[in-house]
mmCIF file of C-alpha atoms in Angstrom:
data_model
loop_
_atom_site.group_PDB
_atom_site.id
_atom_site.type_symbol
_atom_site.label_atom_id
_atom_site.label_comp_id
_atom_site.label_asym_id
_atom_site.label_seq_id
_atom_site.Cartn_x
_atom_site.Cartn_y
_atom_site.Cartn_z
ATOM 1 C CA LYS A 434 -0.276 -0.157 0.032
ATOM 2 C CA GLN A 435 1.506 3.391 -0.664
ATOM 3 C CA GLU A 436 1.277 5.720 1.692
ATOM 4 C CA VAL A 437 3.429 9.429 1.659
ATOM 5 C CA THR A 438 5.280 11.276 4.462
ATOM 6 C CA GLN A 439 5.583 14.701 4.558
ATOM 7 C CA ILE A 440 7.930 16.004 7.438
ATOM 8 C CA PRO A 441 7.661 18.517 9.357
ATOM 9 C CA ALA A 442 3.674 18.781 9.460
ATOM 10 C CA ALA A 443 4.493 22.863 9.842
ATOM 11 C CA LEU A 444 6.602 25.292 9.387
ATOM 12 C CA SER A 445 7.412 29.062 10.188
ATOM 13 C CA VAL A 446 10.090 31.142 8.604
ATOM 14 C CA PRO A 447 11.063 34.750 7.769
ATOM 15 C CA GLU A 448 10.072 36.271 4.410
ATOM 16 C CA GLY A 449 13.298 36.001 1.633
ATOM 17 C CA GLU A 450 14.475 32.748 2.735
ATOM 18 C CA ASN A 451 14.518 29.516 0.734
ATOM 19 C CA LEU A 452 12.673 26.610 1.358
ATOM 20 C CA VAL A 453 12.875 22.745 1.329
ATOM 21 C CA LEU A 454 10.295 21.177 1.467
ATOM 22 C CA ASN A 455 10.085 17.032 1.532
ATOM 23 C CA CYS A 456 8.007 14.196 0.903
ATOM 24 C CA SER A 457 8.752 11.068 0.817
ATOM 25 C CA PHE A 458 6.668 7.864 -0.489
ATOM 26 C CA THR A 459 7.118 4.297 -0.568
ATOM 27 C CA ASP A 460 6.213 2.145 -3.494
ATOM 28 C CA SER A 461 8.557 3.701 -6.196
ATOM 29 C CA ALA A 462 5.983 2.378 -8.583
ATOM 30 C CA ILE A 463 4.371 5.881 -9.374
ATOM 31 C CA TYR A 464 3.240 6.893 -12.354
ATOM 32 C CA ASN A 465 3.780 10.919 -11.604
ATOM 33 C CA LEU A 466 3.841 13.318 -8.912
ATOM 34 C CA GLN A 467 1.977 16.404 -8.011
ATOM 35 C CA TRP A 468 2.706 19.152 -5.341
ATOM 36 C CA PHE A 469 -0.656 20.963 -4.073
ATOM 37 C CA ARG A 470 -1.328 24.324 -2.795
ATOM 38 C CA GLN A 471 -4.076 24.850 -0.100
ATOM 39 C CA ASP A 472 -5.334 28.563 0.960
ATOM 40 C CA PRO A 473 -7.750 28.078 4.554
ATOM 41 C CA GLY A 474 -11.232 27.204 3.319
ATOM 42 C CA LYS A 475 -10.052 26.858 -0.299
ATOM 43 C CA GLY A 476 -9.515 23.650 -2.965
ATOM 44 C CA LEU A 477 -6.727 22.511 -3.567
ATOM 45 C CA THR A 478 -4.609 24.603 -6.617
ATOM 46 C CA SER A 479 -1.859 22.047 -8.367
ATOM 47 C CA LEU A 480 1.208 23.798 -8.611
ATOM 48 C CA LEU A 481 3.970 21.323 -10.484
ATOM 49 C CA LEU A 482 3.799 17.924 -11.823
ATOM 50 C CA ILE A 483 6.399 15.728 -12.208
ATOM 51 C CA GLN A 484 6.374 12.802 -14.673
ATOM 52 C CA SER A 485 8.383 9.489 -13.664
ATOM 53 C CA SER A 486 10.400 9.999 -15.919
ATOM 54 C CA GLN A 487 11.573 13.161 -15.269
ATOM 55 C CA ARG A 488 13.733 14.442 -12.719
ATOM 56 C CA GLU A 489 12.801 18.177 -11.869
ATOM 57 C CA GLN A 490 9.866 20.552 -13.158
ATOM 58 C CA THR A 491 10.479 24.123 -12.145
ATOM 59 C CA SER A 492 7.608 27.013 -12.237
ATOM 60 C CA GLY A 493 8.318 30.740 -11.341
ATOM 61 C CA ARG A 494 10.642 30.395 -7.479
ATOM 62 C CA LEU A 495 9.643 26.929 -7.181
ATOM 63 C CA ASN A 496 11.389 24.050 -8.260
ATOM 64 C CA ALA A 497 10.204 20.560 -7.686
ATOM 65 C CA SER A 498 12.568 17.256 -8.003
ATOM 66 C CA LEU A 499 11.727 13.312 -7.954
ATOM 67 C CA ASP A 500 14.486 10.806 -7.404
ATOM 68 C CA LYS A 501 11.940 7.891 -7.883
ATOM 69 C CA SER A 502 14.174 4.822 -7.179
ATOM 70 C CA SER A 503 14.636 6.569 -3.214
ATOM 71 C CA GLY A 504 11.264 7.436 -3.268
ATOM 72 C CA ARG A 505 12.256 11.827 -2.531
ATOM 73 C CA SER A 506 10.476 14.398 -3.719
ATOM 74 C CA THR A 507 11.636 18.019 -2.910
ATOM 75 C CA LEU A 508 9.663 21.117 -3.643
ATOM 76 C CA TYR A 509 12.072 23.803 -3.626
ATOM 77 C CA ILE A 510 10.428 27.563 -2.991
ATOM 78 C CA ALA A 511 12.661 30.305 -3.605
ATOM 79 C CA ALA A 512 12.670 33.804 -1.571
ATOM 80 C CA SER A 513 9.549 33.691 0.133
ATOM 81 C CA GLN A 514 7.028 36.118 0.516
ATOM 82 C CA PRO A 515 4.440 35.793 3.105
ATOM 83 C CA GLY A 516 1.590 35.397 0.205
ATOM 84 C CA ASP A 517 3.212 31.974 0.207
ATOM 85 C CA SER A 518 1.707 31.120 3.471
ATOM 86 C CA ALA A 519 -0.518 28.184 3.016
ATOM 87 C CA THR A 520 -0.818 24.354 3.539
ATOM 88 C CA TYR A 521 1.721 21.688 0.556
ATOM 89 C CA LEU A 522 1.085 19.170 -0.123
ATOM 90 C CA CYS A 523 2.405 16.129 -2.310
ATOM 91 C CA ALA A 524 0.910 13.172 -4.233
ATOM 92 C CA VAL A 525 1.870 10.254 -6.522
ATOM 93 C CA ARG A 526 -0.185 8.507 -8.808
ATOM 94 C CA PRO A 527 0.582 5.042 -8.174
ATOM 95 C CA GLU A 528 1.237 2.850 -11.074
ATOM 96 C CA GLY A 529 -1.435 1.093 -13.148
ATOM 97 C CA GLY A 530 -5.170 0.986 -12.173
ATOM 98 C CA SER A 531 -7.182 4.894 -12.019
ATOM 99 C CA GLU A 532 -5.570 7.880 -12.041
ATOM 100 C CA LYS A 533 -6.682 8.091 -8.133
ATOM 101 C CA LEU A 534 -3.752 10.577 -6.388
ATOM 102 C CA VAL A 535 -2.581 8.798 -2.633
ATOM 103 C CA PHE A 536 -1.722 12.646 -0.743
ATOM 104 C CA GLY A 537 0.375 13.171 1.997
ATOM 105 C CA LYS A 538 -0.774 15.124 5.044
ATOM 106 C CA GLY A 539 0.817 18.221 3.802
ATOM 107 C CA MET A 540 2.729 20.944 5.586
ATOM 108 C CA LYS A 541 1.942 24.601 7.042
ATOM 109 C CA LEU A 542 4.185 26.656 5.693
ATOM 110 C CA THR A 543 3.900 30.196 7.614
ATOM 111 C CA VAL A 544 5.929 32.693 6.176
ATOM 112 C CA ASN A 545 6.238 36.170 8.704
ATOM 113 C CA PRO A 546 6.696 39.559 7.326
ATOM 114 C CA GLU B 1117 -13.404 29.614 -17.907
ATOM 115 C CA ALA B 1118 -15.212 28.649 -14.858
ATOM 116 C CA GLY B 1119 -13.779 26.483 -12.114
ATOM 117 C CA VAL B 1120 -15.123 23.863 -10.122
ATOM 118 C CA ALA B 1121 -18.030 24.494 -8.249
ATOM 119 C CA GLN B 1122 -19.406 22.920 -5.045
ATOM 120 C CA SER B 1123 -23.078 23.313 -2.959
ATOM 121 C CA PRO B 1124 -22.987 24.053 -0.673
ATOM 122 C CA ARG B 1125 -20.470 25.055 0.788
ATOM 123 C CA TYR B 1126 -21.031 24.524 4.685
ATOM 124 C CA LYS B 1127 -23.448 21.820 6.201
ATOM 125 C CA ILE B 1128 -24.312 21.313 9.677
ATOM 126 C CA ILE B 1129 -26.829 18.350 10.789
ATOM 127 C CA GLU B 1130 -26.819 15.310 13.677
ATOM 128 C CA LYS B 1131 -25.734 12.318 13.524
ATOM 129 C CA ARG B 1132 -27.624 9.521 11.758
ATOM 130 C CA GLN B 1133 -29.228 12.921 9.579
ATOM 131 C CA SER B 1134 -29.299 12.078 5.906
ATOM 132 C CA VAL B 1135 -26.719 14.908 3.638
ATOM 133 C CA ALA B 1136 -26.341 15.197 -0.093
ATOM 134 C CA PHE B 1137 -23.619 17.430 -1.827
ATOM 135 C CA TRP B 1138 -23.607 18.842 -5.690
ATOM 136 C CA CYS B 1139 -20.639 19.209 -8.097
ATOM 137 C CA ASN B 1140 -20.526 20.844 -11.645
ATOM 138 C CA PRO B 1141 -17.321 20.052 -12.788
ATOM 139 C CA ILE B 1142 -15.449 21.872 -15.864
ATOM 140 C CA SER B 1143 -16.590 21.943 -18.655
ATOM 141 C CA GLY B 1144 -15.366 18.794 -20.675
ATOM 142 C CA HIS B 1145 -13.736 17.110 -17.840
ATOM 143 C CA ALA B 1146 -15.293 13.625 -18.592
ATOM 144 C CA THR B 1147 -13.333 12.589 -15.463
ATOM 145 C CA LEU B 1148 -14.724 13.401 -11.688
ATOM 146 C CA TYR B 1149 -13.511 12.791 -8.445
ATOM 147 C CA TRP B 1150 -14.997 12.770 -5.038
ATOM 148 C CA TYR B 1151 -12.432 13.363 -2.359
ATOM 149 C CA GLN B 1152 -12.704 13.103 2.019
ATOM 150 C CA GLN B 1153 -10.842 15.310 3.752
ATOM 151 C CA ILE B 1154 -10.558 14.961 7.451
ATOM 152 C CA LEU B 1155 -9.078 17.302 9.126
ATOM 153 C CA GLY B 1156 -4.723 17.491 9.424
ATOM 154 C CA GLN B 1157 -4.845 14.631 6.496
ATOM 155 C CA GLY B 1158 -4.759 14.849 3.420
ATOM 156 C CA PRO B 1159 -7.399 13.895 0.827
ATOM 157 C CA LYS B 1160 -8.646 10.485 0.420
ATOM 158 C CA LEU B 1161 -10.283 9.361 -3.286
ATOM 159 C CA LEU B 1162 -14.215 8.167 -2.565
ATOM 160 C CA ILE B 1163 -14.787 7.447 -6.240
ATOM 161 C CA GLN B 1164 -14.003 8.735 -9.496
ATOM 162 C CA PHE B 1165 -16.694 8.472 -12.555
ATOM 163 C CA GLN B 1166 -15.410 8.545 -16.255
ATOM 164 C CA ASN B 1167 -18.035 10.246 -17.615
ATOM 165 C CA ASN B 1168 -21.446 8.145 -15.701
ATOM 166 C CA GLY B 1169 -19.448 5.088 -15.216
ATOM 167 C CA VAL B 1170 -17.195 4.796 -11.856
ATOM 168 C CA VAL B 1171 -13.834 4.161 -12.617
ATOM 169 C CA ASP B 1172 -12.684 3.039 -8.712
ATOM 170 C CA ASP B 1173 -15.456 3.424 -5.907
ATOM 171 C CA SER B 1174 -12.712 1.067 -3.653
ATOM 172 C CA GLN B 1175 -12.291 3.265 -0.681
ATOM 173 C CA LEU B 1176 -16.177 4.348 -0.543
ATOM 174 C CA PRO B 1177 -18.292 2.991 2.459
ATOM 175 C CA LYS B 1178 -20.945 1.881 0.779
ATOM 176 C CA ASP B 1179 -23.039 0.691 3.347
ATOM 177 C CA ARG B 1180 -23.531 4.898 3.924
ATOM 178 C CA PHE B 1181 -22.346 6.537 0.660
ATOM 179 C CA SER B 1182 -23.660 6.628 -2.358
ATOM 180 C CA ALA B 1183 -22.908 8.690 -5.876
ATOM 181 C CA GLU B 1184 -23.667 9.048 -8.638
ATOM 182 C CA ARG B 1185 -23.218 11.630 -11.832
ATOM 183 C CA LEU B 1186 -26.539 11.390 -14.067
ATOM 184 C CA LYS B 1187 -25.563 12.408 -17.462
ATOM 185 C CA GLY B 1188 -21.805 12.498 -17.455
ATOM 186 C CA VAL B 1189 -21.789 16.034 -15.895
ATOM 187 C CA ASP B 1190 -22.971 16.968 -12.496
ATOM 188 C CA SER B 1191 -22.346 14.429 -9.428
ATOM 189 C CA THR B 1192 -24.241 14.189 -6.054
ATOM 190 C CA LEU B 1193 -22.634 12.013 -2.920
ATOM 191 C CA LYS B 1194 -25.037 11.439 -0.691
ATOM 192 C CA ILE B 1195 -24.374 10.169 2.830
ATOM 193 C CA GLN B 1196 -27.354 8.121 5.157
ATOM 194 C CA PRO B 1197 -26.565 8.053 7.597
ATOM 195 C CA ALA B 1198 -24.410 9.921 8.980
ATOM 196 C CA LYS B 1199 -21.837 9.268 11.627
ATOM 197 C CA LEU B 1200 -19.711 11.275 13.537
ATOM 198 C CA GLU B 1201 -16.881 10.446 12.080
ATOM 199 C CA ASP B 1202 -18.338 11.541 8.523
ATOM 200 C CA SER B 1203 -16.816 15.220 9.518
ATOM 201 C CA ALA B 1204 -14.886 16.567 7.105
ATOM 202 C CA VAL B 1205 -13.782 18.320 3.692
ATOM 203 C CA TYR B 1206 -15.581 17.304 0.809
ATOM 204 C CA LEU B 1207 -13.724 17.811 -1.788
ATOM 205 C CA CYS B 1208 -14.753 17.664 -5.921
ATOM 206 C CA ALA B 1209 -12.319 17.406 -8.529
ATOM 207 C CA SER B 1210 -12.190 16.890 -12.635
ATOM 208 C CA SER B 1211 -10.025 16.385 -15.547
ATOM 209 C CA HIS B 1212 -10.256 16.169 -18.538
ATOM 210 C CA PRO B 1213 -9.396 12.652 -20.358
ATOM 211 C CA GLY B 1214 -6.036 11.918 -21.651
ATOM 212 C CA THR B 1215 -3.957 14.571 -19.166
ATOM 213 C CA ASP B 1216 -2.716 14.703 -15.906
ATOM 214 C CA THR B 1217 -3.523 17.765 -13.851
ATOM 215 C CA GLN B 1218 -7.007 17.464 -11.572
ATOM 216 C CA TYR B 1219 -9.134 21.256 -10.696
ATOM 217 C CA PHE B 1220 -10.745 20.542 -7.616
ATOM 218 C CA GLY B 1221 -13.854 23.001 -6.189
ATOM 219 C CA PRO B 1222 -13.691 24.294 -2.751
ATOM 220 C CA GLY B 1223 -14.924 21.916 -1.189
ATOM 221 C CA THR B 1224 -17.850 21.244 1.504
ATOM 222 C CA ARG B 1225 -17.282 21.729 4.815
ATOM 223 C CA LEU B 1226 -19.633 18.656 6.833
ATOM 224 C CA THR B 1227 -19.954 18.761 10.711
ATOM 225 C CA VAL B 1228 -22.162 15.901 11.746
ATOM 226 C CA LEU B 1229 -22.957 16.968 15.399
#
C-alpha cells in the first residue's frame, strides 16, 4: 500500500528565506508526483507535476525534484513571501489502475513579514 | 473558464441524518473525483467517474455513502446515515481525458454533531 509522508507538519520562517519541503513515498511504482497548494477554506491548486521519467520541474520561484528510486521529492521555494503561506501537499499517482492520487498529510507553511 | 463548482459550502447535521453534496465539473471534463479530507489529513479518494461510469470506488463506504453522475456531467454524493467520523471537507475534482492535472472545487465542509 502506497504511503506518502511529509515532514515537518508545520514550518514558520521569516520572509526572504529559501525553503525546501520534503515528501517521501513508500512504493517507487508511480506514474507521476504532484505538489499542491491549499489555502484555508479553499480547494487545492496544482503547482507542479513531475512525470516518473522526469527529474525536476520549475515554475517561477518553485522547483520540484523527483528521485523515484529512493522515493523522495522536494519542493524548493526561492525567496519566500508572506503570500506563500498555505498548506503544501504532495501526492503520487500509483502505476496502473485509476488516476487516483495518494496524498500526504501536508505541511503548513507560515512566512512572516 | 469557470472552475469546479460545489454546493453547499457548509453543512451541519446531527448523526444519523442524511446529507447530499453537489458538484458541477469544468465543462468538457469527462473524469470526476470525490475526495474526503479529514482535518489534519490529506484528501482520500472516495470515488472516480469516467463520464457516468464508476472507475474506482474501492474506498467508498458503500453501506452509507452513495454517488451518482447522471448524464456524465453533474454529480451528487450522499451520506445516509451520517456518523460523527464523517465530519470532513468533501472535495470534488475534475480532469480532461488524457491529462494528469486535476482541478479542485472549494469543497463542502460537513460537521456531524
